[in-house]
PDB file of C-alpha atoms and ligand atoms in Angstrom:
ATOM      1  CA  UNK A  17     -14.926  -9.137 -28.014  1.00 94.00           C
ATOM      2  CA  UNK A  18     -14.714  -5.455 -28.783  1.00 97.00           C
ATOM      3  CA  UNK A  19     -18.098  -3.692 -28.804  1.00 98.00           C
ATOM      4  CA  UNK A  20     -16.873  -0.458 -30.376  1.00 98.00           C
ATOM      5  CA  UNK A  21     -13.497   0.803 -31.586  1.00 98.00           C
ATOM      6  CA  UNK A  22     -11.916   4.195 -31.928  1.00 98.00           C
ATOM      7  CA  UNK A  23      -8.484   5.208 -33.260  1.00 98.00           C
ATOM      8  CA  UNK A  24      -6.590   4.169 -30.098  1.00 98.00           C
ATOM      9  CA  UNK A  25      -9.000   2.354 -27.746  1.00 98.00           C
ATOM     10  CA  UNK A  26     -11.889  -0.096 -27.786  1.00 98.00           C
ATOM     11  CA  UNK A  27     -14.581  -0.971 -25.271  1.00 98.00           C
ATOM     12  CA  UNK A  28     -15.564  -4.462 -24.171  1.00 98.00           C
ATOM     13  CA  UNK A  29     -17.419  -6.121 -21.316  1.00 98.00           C
ATOM     14  CA  UNK A  30     -15.640  -6.599 -18.009  1.00 98.00           C
ATOM     15  CA  UNK A  31     -15.293 -10.268 -17.022  1.00 97.00           C
ATOM     16  CA  UNK A  32     -13.973 -12.399 -14.148  1.00 96.00           C
ATOM     17  CA  UNK A  33     -10.826 -13.187 -16.187  1.00 97.00           C
ATOM     18  CA  UNK A  34      -9.769  -9.522 -15.951  1.00 97.00           C
ATOM     19  CA  UNK A  35      -8.899  -9.817 -12.242  1.00 97.00           C
ATOM     20  CA  UNK A  36      -5.179 -10.508 -12.684  1.00 97.00           C
ATOM     21  CA  UNK A  37      -4.686  -7.416 -14.841  1.00 97.00           C
ATOM     22  CA  UNK A  38      -6.996  -5.176 -12.820  1.00 97.00           C
ATOM     23  CA  UNK A  39      -5.666  -5.942  -9.329  1.00 96.00           C
ATOM     24  CA  UNK A  40      -2.281  -4.162  -9.804  1.00 96.00           C
ATOM     25  CA  UNK A  41      -3.964  -1.277 -11.646  1.00 97.00           C
ATOM     26  CA  UNK A  42      -6.239  -0.678  -8.645  1.00 95.00           C
ATOM     27  CA  UNK A  43      -3.307  -1.069  -6.271  1.00 94.00           C
ATOM     28  CA  UNK A  44      -1.219   1.552  -8.048  1.00 95.00           C
ATOM     29  CA  UNK A  45      -4.244   3.899  -8.209  1.00 96.00           C
ATOM     30  CA  UNK A  46      -5.377   3.928  -4.580  1.00 94.00           C
ATOM     31  CA  UNK A  47      -4.316   7.559  -4.136  1.00 95.00           C
ATOM     32  CA  UNK A  48      -5.821   8.705  -7.476  1.00 96.00           C
ATOM     33  CA  UNK A  49      -9.162   7.082  -6.671  1.00 96.00           C
ATOM     34  CA  UNK A  50      -9.544   7.619  -2.910  1.00 94.00           C
ATOM     35  CA  UNK A  51     -11.025  11.111  -2.917  1.00 96.00           C
ATOM     36  CA  UNK A  52     -13.425  10.611  -5.807  1.00 97.00           C
ATOM     37  CA  UNK A  53     -14.706   7.022  -5.778  1.00 94.00           C
ATOM     38  CA  UNK A  54     -16.056   4.460  -3.335  1.00 90.00           C
ATOM     39  CA  UNK A  55     -13.339   1.999  -2.232  1.00 83.00           C
ATOM     40  CA  UNK A  56     -11.992  -0.485  -4.790  1.00 80.00           C
ATOM     41  CA  UNK A  57     -14.213  -3.592  -4.890  1.00 80.00           C
ATOM     42  CA  UNK A  58     -11.401  -6.011  -5.767  1.00 87.00           C
ATOM     43  CA  UNK A  59      -8.875  -6.348  -2.966  1.00 87.00           C
ATOM     44  CA  UNK A  60      -9.130 -10.169  -3.329  1.00 93.00           C
ATOM     45  CA  UNK A  61     -10.435 -12.457  -6.060  1.00 95.00           C
ATOM     46  CA  UNK A  62     -13.401 -13.301  -3.803  1.00 95.00           C
ATOM     47  CA  UNK A  63     -14.224  -9.547  -3.558  1.00 94.00           C
ATOM     48  CA  UNK A  64     -14.061  -9.306  -7.331  1.00 95.00           C
ATOM     49  CA  UNK A  65     -16.338 -12.328  -7.767  1.00 95.00           C
ATOM     50  CA  UNK A  66     -18.875 -10.736  -5.407  1.00 95.00           C
ATOM     51  CA  UNK A  67     -18.555  -7.446  -7.258  1.00 95.00           C
ATOM     52  CA  UNK A  68     -19.097  -9.155 -10.617  1.00 96.00           C
ATOM     53  CA  UNK A  69     -22.395 -10.507  -9.301  1.00 96.00           C
ATOM     54  CA  UNK A  70     -23.871  -7.039  -9.687  1.00 95.00           C
ATOM     55  CA  UNK A  71     -23.715  -7.451 -13.477  1.00 97.00           C
ATOM     56  CA  UNK A  72     -25.768 -10.660 -13.521  1.00 96.00           C
ATOM     57  CA  UNK A  73     -29.094  -8.894 -13.728  1.00 95.00           C
ATOM     58  CA  UNK A  74     -30.432  -6.194 -16.052  1.00 96.00           C
ATOM     59  CA  UNK A  75     -29.617  -3.205 -13.806  1.00 98.00           C
ATOM     60  CA  UNK A  76     -25.871  -2.746 -14.270  1.00 98.00           C
ATOM     61  CA  UNK A  77     -23.287  -3.362 -17.020  1.00 98.00           C
ATOM     62  CA  UNK A  78     -19.507  -3.194 -16.647  1.00 98.00           C
ATOM     63  CA  UNK A  79     -17.205  -2.142 -19.482  1.00 98.00           C
ATOM     64  CA  UNK A  80     -13.462  -1.836 -19.914  1.00 98.00           C
ATOM     65  CA  UNK A  81     -11.542   0.605 -22.065  1.00 98.00           C
ATOM     66  CA  UNK A  82      -8.554  -1.156 -23.679  1.00 98.00           C
ATOM     67  CA  UNK A  83      -5.813  -0.209 -26.071  1.00 98.00           C
ATOM     68  CA  UNK A  84      -6.558  -1.473 -29.563  1.00 98.00           C
ATOM     69  CA  UNK A  85      -3.001  -2.522 -30.344  1.00 97.00           C
ATOM     70  CA  UNK A  86      -2.080  -4.461 -27.148  1.00 98.00           C
ATOM     71  CA  UNK A  87      -5.470  -5.010 -25.475  1.00 98.00           C
ATOM     72  CA  UNK A  88      -4.100  -3.476 -22.261  1.00 98.00           C
ATOM     73  CA  UNK A  89      -6.771  -2.181 -19.856  1.00 98.00           C
ATOM     74  CA  UNK A  90      -6.575   1.638 -19.551  1.00 98.00           C
ATOM     75  CA  UNK A  91      -9.927   2.473 -17.904  1.00 98.00           C
ATOM     76  CA  UNK A  92     -13.359   1.249 -16.969  1.00 98.00           C
ATOM     77  CA  UNK A  93     -16.933   2.519 -17.186  1.00 98.00           C
ATOM     78  CA  UNK A  94     -19.957   1.120 -15.386  1.00 98.00           C
ATOM     79  CA  UNK A  95     -23.427   1.757 -16.652  1.00 98.00           C
ATOM     80  CA  UNK A  96     -25.427   1.562 -13.463  1.00 98.00           C
ATOM     81  CA  UNK A  97     -29.066   1.845 -12.394  1.00 98.00           C
ATOM     82  CA  UNK A  98     -30.500   1.132 -15.820  1.00 98.00           C
ATOM     83  CA  UNK A  99     -34.134   2.153 -15.931  1.00 98.00           C
ATOM     84  CA  UNK A 100     -36.148   0.996 -18.945  1.00 98.00           C
ATOM     85  CA  UNK A 101     -39.598   2.019 -20.220  1.00 98.00           C
ATOM     86  CA  UNK A 102     -40.247   5.750 -20.549  1.00 98.00           C
ATOM     87  CA  UNK A 103     -36.813   6.639 -19.104  1.00 98.00           C
ATOM     88  CA  UNK A 104     -34.277   4.418 -20.904  1.00 98.00           C
ATOM     89  CA  UNK A 105     -31.656   6.010 -18.601  1.00 98.00           C
ATOM     90  CA  UNK A 106     -28.605   5.051 -16.563  1.00 98.00           C
ATOM     91  CA  UNK A 107     -25.876   6.517 -14.361  1.00 98.00           C
ATOM     92  CA  UNK A 108     -22.251   6.041 -15.364  1.00 98.00           C
ATOM     93  CA  UNK A 109     -19.216   5.673 -13.111  1.00 98.00           C
ATOM     94  CA  UNK A 110     -15.708   5.580 -14.541  1.00 98.00           C
ATOM     95  CA  UNK A 111     -12.001   5.676 -13.752  1.00 98.00           C
ATOM     96  CA  UNK A 112      -8.588   5.574 -15.326  1.00 98.00           C
ATOM     97  CA  UNK A 113      -5.496   4.240 -13.468  1.00 98.00           C
ATOM     98  CA  UNK A 114      -2.353   5.976 -12.260  1.00 97.00           C
ATOM     99  CA  UNK A 115      -0.320   4.674 -15.202  1.00 97.00           C
ATOM    100  CA  UNK A 116      -3.037   5.361 -17.849  1.00 98.00           C
ATOM    101  CA  UNK A 117      -4.472   8.752 -16.902  1.00 98.00           C
ATOM    102  CA  UNK A 118      -3.669  11.978 -18.782  1.00 98.00           C
ATOM    103  CA  UNK A 119      -3.408  10.414 -22.259  1.00 98.00           C
ATOM    104  CA  UNK A 120      -6.873  11.005 -23.716  1.00 98.00           C
ATOM    105  CA  UNK A 121      -7.894   7.340 -23.469  1.00 98.00           C
ATOM    106  CA  UNK A 122     -10.904   8.103 -21.254  1.00 98.00           C
ATOM    107  CA  UNK A 123     -12.235  10.787 -23.603  1.00 98.00           C
ATOM    108  CA  UNK A 124     -12.118   8.362 -26.529  1.00 98.00           C
ATOM    109  CA  UNK A 125     -13.439   5.436 -24.465  1.00 98.00           C
ATOM    110  CA  UNK A 126     -16.349   7.344 -22.945  1.00 98.00           C
ATOM    111  CA  UNK A 127     -17.255   8.636 -26.399  1.00 98.00           C
ATOM    112  CA  UNK A 128     -17.447   5.015 -27.616  1.00 98.00           C
ATOM    113  CA  UNK A 129     -19.479   4.055 -24.558  1.00 98.00           C
ATOM    114  CA  UNK A 130     -22.018   6.845 -25.188  1.00 98.00           C
ATOM    115  CA  UNK A 131     -22.423   5.642 -28.772  1.00 98.00           C
ATOM    116  CA  UNK A 132     -22.873   2.049 -27.623  1.00 98.00           C
ATOM    117  CA  UNK A 133     -25.350   3.019 -24.886  1.00 98.00           C
ATOM    118  CA  UNK A 134     -27.508   5.049 -27.251  1.00 98.00           C
ATOM    119  CA  UNK A 135     -27.172   2.414 -29.990  1.00 98.00           C
ATOM    120  CA  UNK A 136     -27.064  -1.245 -29.004  1.00 98.00           C
ATOM    121  CA  UNK A 137     -28.260  -0.661 -25.408  1.00 98.00           C
ATOM    122  CA  UNK A 138     -31.145   1.515 -26.601  1.00 98.00           C
ATOM    123  CA  UNK A 139     -30.686   3.995 -23.782  1.00 98.00           C
ATOM    124  CA  UNK A 140     -31.716   7.606 -24.160  1.00 98.00           C
ATOM    125  CA  UNK A 141     -30.067   9.415 -21.233  1.00 98.00           C
ATOM    126  CA  UNK A 142     -26.781   8.943 -19.337  1.00 98.00           C
ATOM    127  CA  UNK A 143     -26.040  10.765 -16.108  1.00 98.00           C
ATOM    128  CA  UNK A 144     -22.715  11.333 -14.348  1.00 98.00           C
ATOM    129  CA  UNK A 145     -22.322  12.648 -10.790  1.00 98.00           C
ATOM    130  CA  UNK A 146     -19.084  14.450 -10.035  1.00 98.00           C
ATOM    131  CA  UNK A 147     -17.696  16.227  -6.999  1.00 98.00           C
ATOM    132  CA  UNK A 148     -17.220  19.933  -7.675  1.00 98.00           C
ATOM    133  CA  UNK A 149     -13.477  19.744  -6.965  1.00 98.00           C
ATOM    134  CA  UNK A 150     -12.879  16.819  -9.347  1.00 98.00           C
ATOM    135  CA  UNK A 151     -11.525  18.993 -12.181  1.00 98.00           C
ATOM    136  CA  UNK A 152     -10.196  16.062 -14.269  1.00 98.00           C
ATOM    137  CA  UNK A 153     -13.596  14.391 -14.269  1.00 98.00           C
ATOM    138  CA  UNK A 154     -15.454  17.621 -15.017  1.00 98.00           C
ATOM    139  CA  UNK A 155     -13.131  18.369 -17.914  1.00 98.00           C
ATOM    140  CA  UNK A 156     -13.584  14.816 -19.224  1.00 98.00           C
ATOM    141  CA  UNK A 157     -17.358  14.838 -19.115  1.00 98.00           C
ATOM    142  CA  UNK A 158     -17.518  18.243 -20.834  1.00 98.00           C
ATOM    143  CA  UNK A 159     -15.251  16.958 -23.630  1.00 98.00           C
ATOM    144  CA  UNK A 160     -17.590  13.981 -24.103  1.00 98.00           C
ATOM    145  CA  UNK A 161     -20.524  16.382 -24.517  1.00 98.00           C
ATOM    146  CA  UNK A 162     -22.431  16.114 -21.251  1.00 98.00           C
ATOM    147  CA  UNK A 163     -24.197  19.229 -19.924  1.00 98.00           C
ATOM    148  CA  UNK A 164     -24.484  20.367 -16.324  1.00 98.00           C
ATOM    149  CA  UNK A 165     -28.047  19.902 -15.010  1.00 98.00           C
ATOM    150  CA  UNK A 166     -27.689  20.717 -11.375  1.00 98.00           C
ATOM    151  CA  UNK A 167     -26.226  20.191  -7.945  1.00 98.00           C
ATOM    152  CA  UNK A 168     -26.989  17.360  -5.538  1.00 98.00           C
ATOM    153  CA  UNK A 169     -25.951  18.057  -1.898  1.00 98.00           C
ATOM    154  CA  UNK A 170     -24.680  15.097   0.164  1.00 98.00           C
ATOM    155  CA  UNK A 171     -25.171  12.819  -2.829  1.00 98.00           C
ATOM    156  CA  UNK A 172     -22.781   9.899  -2.180  1.00 97.00           C
ATOM    157  CA  UNK A 173     -20.777   8.513   0.759  1.00 96.00           C
ATOM    158  CA  UNK A 174     -17.125   8.547  -0.338  1.00 96.00           C
ATOM    159  CA  UNK A 175     -13.938   8.538   1.689  1.00 94.00           C
ATOM    160  CA  UNK A 176     -15.726   8.889   5.035  1.00 94.00           C
ATOM    161  CA  UNK A 177     -18.352  11.532   4.337  1.00 97.00           C
ATOM    162  CA  UNK A 178     -21.442  12.379   2.282  1.00 98.00           C
ATOM    163  CA  UNK A 179     -20.116  14.323  -0.690  1.00 98.00           C
ATOM    164  CA  UNK A 180     -21.872  16.997  -2.752  1.00 98.00           C
ATOM    165  CA  UNK A 181     -21.936  16.217  -6.472  1.00 98.00           C
ATOM    166  CA  UNK A 182     -22.716  18.095  -9.649  1.00 98.00           C
ATOM    167  CA  UNK A 183     -25.189  16.287 -11.908  1.00 98.00           C
ATOM    168  CA  UNK A 184     -24.254  16.108 -15.583  1.00 98.00           C
ATOM    169  CA  UNK A 185     -26.142  14.334 -18.346  1.00 98.00           C
ATOM    170  CA  UNK A 186     -26.301  13.644 -22.070  1.00 98.00           C
ATOM    171  CA  UNK A 187     -29.332  12.584 -24.096  1.00 98.00           C
ATOM    172  CA  UNK A 188     -29.423  10.921 -27.474  1.00 98.00           C
ATOM    173  CA  UNK A 189     -30.627  14.171 -29.051  1.00 97.00           C
ATOM    174  CA  UNK A 190     -27.391  15.859 -27.969  1.00 96.00           C
ATOM    175  CA  UNK A 191     -25.303  13.452 -30.046  1.00 93.00           C
ATOM    176  CA  UNK A 192     -27.474  13.561 -33.159  1.00 81.00           C
TER     177      UNK A 192
HETATM  178  C1  LIG B 207     -11.503  11.404 -13.982  1.00 60.98           C
HETATM  179  C2  LIG B 207     -10.515  10.654 -14.816  1.00 60.98           C
HETATM  180  C3  LIG B 207     -11.163   9.366 -15.339  1.00 60.98           C
HETATM  181  C4  LIG B 207     -10.119  11.537 -15.981  1.00 60.98           C
HETATM  182  O1  LIG B 207      -9.203  10.867 -16.765  1.00 60.98           O
HETATM  183  P1  LIG B 207      -8.174  11.571 -17.713  1.00 60.98           P
HETATM  184  O2  LIG B 207      -7.002  10.680 -17.841  1.00 60.98           O
HETATM  185  O3  LIG B 207      -7.950  12.994 -17.307  1.00 60.98           O
HETATM  186  O4  LIG B 207      -8.957  11.621 -19.127  1.00 60.98           O
HETATM  187  P2  LIG B 207      -8.381  11.348 -20.534  1.00 60.98           P
HETATM  188  O5  LIG B 207      -7.898   9.953 -20.609  1.00 60.98           O
HETATM  189  O6  LIG B 207      -9.397  11.741 -21.518  1.00 60.98           O
HETATM  190  O7  LIG B 207      -7.086  12.266 -20.606  1.00 60.98           O
HETATM  191  C5  LIG B 207      -7.237  13.669 -20.779  1.00 60.98           C
HETATM  192  C6  LIG B 207      -5.912  14.314 -20.541  1.00 60.98           C
HETATM  193  O8  LIG B 207      -4.909  13.686 -21.353  1.00 60.98           O
HETATM  194  C7  LIG B 207      -4.173  14.690 -22.044  1.00 60.98           C
HETATM  195  N1  LIG B 207      -3.629  14.064 -23.261  1.00 60.98           N
HETATM  196  C8  LIG B 207      -2.348  13.676 -23.386  1.00 60.98           C
HETATM  197  N2  LIG B 207      -2.172  13.095 -24.583  1.00 60.98           N
HETATM  198  C9  LIG B 207      -3.352  13.124 -25.225  1.00 60.98           C
HETATM  199  C10 LIG B 207      -3.784  12.669 -26.488  1.00 60.98           C
HETATM  200  N3  LIG B 207      -2.926  12.061 -27.349  1.00 60.98           N
HETATM  201  N4  LIG B 207      -5.067  12.841 -26.862  1.00 60.98           N
HETATM  202  C11 LIG B 207      -5.940  13.461 -26.027  1.00 60.98           C
HETATM  203  N5  LIG B 207      -5.574  13.922 -24.758  1.00 60.98           N
HETATM  204  C12 LIG B 207      -4.296  13.747 -24.386  1.00 60.98           C
HETATM  205  C13 LIG B 207      -5.206  15.809 -22.224  1.00 60.98           C
HETATM  206  O9  LIG B 207      -4.589  17.037 -22.474  1.00 60.98           O
HETATM  207  C14 LIG B 207      -5.886  15.767 -20.858  1.00 60.98           C
HETATM  208  O10 LIG B 207      -5.095  16.384 -19.898  1.00 60.98           O
HETATM  209  P3  LIG B 207      -5.580  17.750 -19.162  1.00 60.98           P
HETATM  210  O11 LIG B 207      -6.942  17.440 -18.553  1.00 60.98           O
HETATM  211  O12 LIG B 207      -4.503  17.991 -18.168  1.00 60.98           O
HETATM  212  O13 LIG B 207      -5.690  18.724 -20.277  1.00 60.98           O
HETATM  213  C15 LIG B 207      -9.242  10.266 -14.015  1.00 60.98           C
HETATM  214  O14 LIG B 207      -8.637  11.464 -13.559  1.00 60.98           O
HETATM  215  C16 LIG B 207      -9.535   9.368 -12.829  1.00 60.98           C
HETATM  216  O15 LIG B 207      -9.563   8.153 -12.942  1.00 60.98           O
HETATM  217  N6  LIG B 207      -9.726   9.982 -11.610  1.00 60.98           N
HETATM  218  C17 LIG B 207      -9.987   9.212 -10.399  1.00 60.98           C
HETATM  219  C18 LIG B 207     -11.336   8.527 -10.448  1.00 60.98           C
HETATM  220  C19 LIG B 207     -12.458   9.517 -10.738  1.00 60.98           C
HETATM  221  O16 LIG B 207     -12.396  10.672 -10.376  1.00 60.98           O
HETATM  222  N7  LIG B 207     -13.512   9.011 -11.397  1.00 60.98           N
HETATM  223  C20 LIG B 207     -14.644   9.822 -11.753  1.00 60.98           C
HETATM  224  C21 LIG B 207     -15.575  10.027 -10.608  1.00 60.98           C
HETATM  225  S1  LIG B 207     -16.876  11.169 -11.027  1.00 60.98           S
END
């Protein structure tokens, strides 16, 4: 079921049934993803089942960005580390795929996700952490309206080393 719809894409929850469509997308995107993301969690169906377990509790939610006309998956966004109470915050992680990048789908999809997070999910702040050389991701997050808050040295272990990241965020006030 679509949770929010824009002119070209919609967002919906990720589910176990998406494995068949996702596996080739991850396979074709190994090079695109390697430098910027932790390794793909879905080499086998068993890996994917284990990975899906992270969404059982209240801490993480997984979303897909899909074309409205065909339903084809064009990207994904995770809302991770959800903190309730006086924070109402989370950290997002996202990716497109080799055959779907460079078409504006992620900008539209992330915009929908921000609206859903600040609406139905009742969050107040979303954070994104991006390596300084990841120009495509920095351009994307700026287009969606995030602001740069700072710099986190040695923030995440990716592709064999602890990588510096820029910290970007958006709060509900910034979308009002
Ligand atoms: C980061 C990432 C998600 C950005 O995705 P993206 O495809 O650049 O983002 P969009 O889908 O919004 O596409 C924007 C591009 O489409 C182009 N575009 C083409 N047709 C378009 C259209 N009809 N409407 C809008 N934009 C369009 C835009 O000009 C822009 O290209 P540009 O940046 O060269 O100017 C993608 O590069 C990726 O998956 N990278 C690897 C994983 C990764 O880095 N994840 C983030 C870790 S922090």
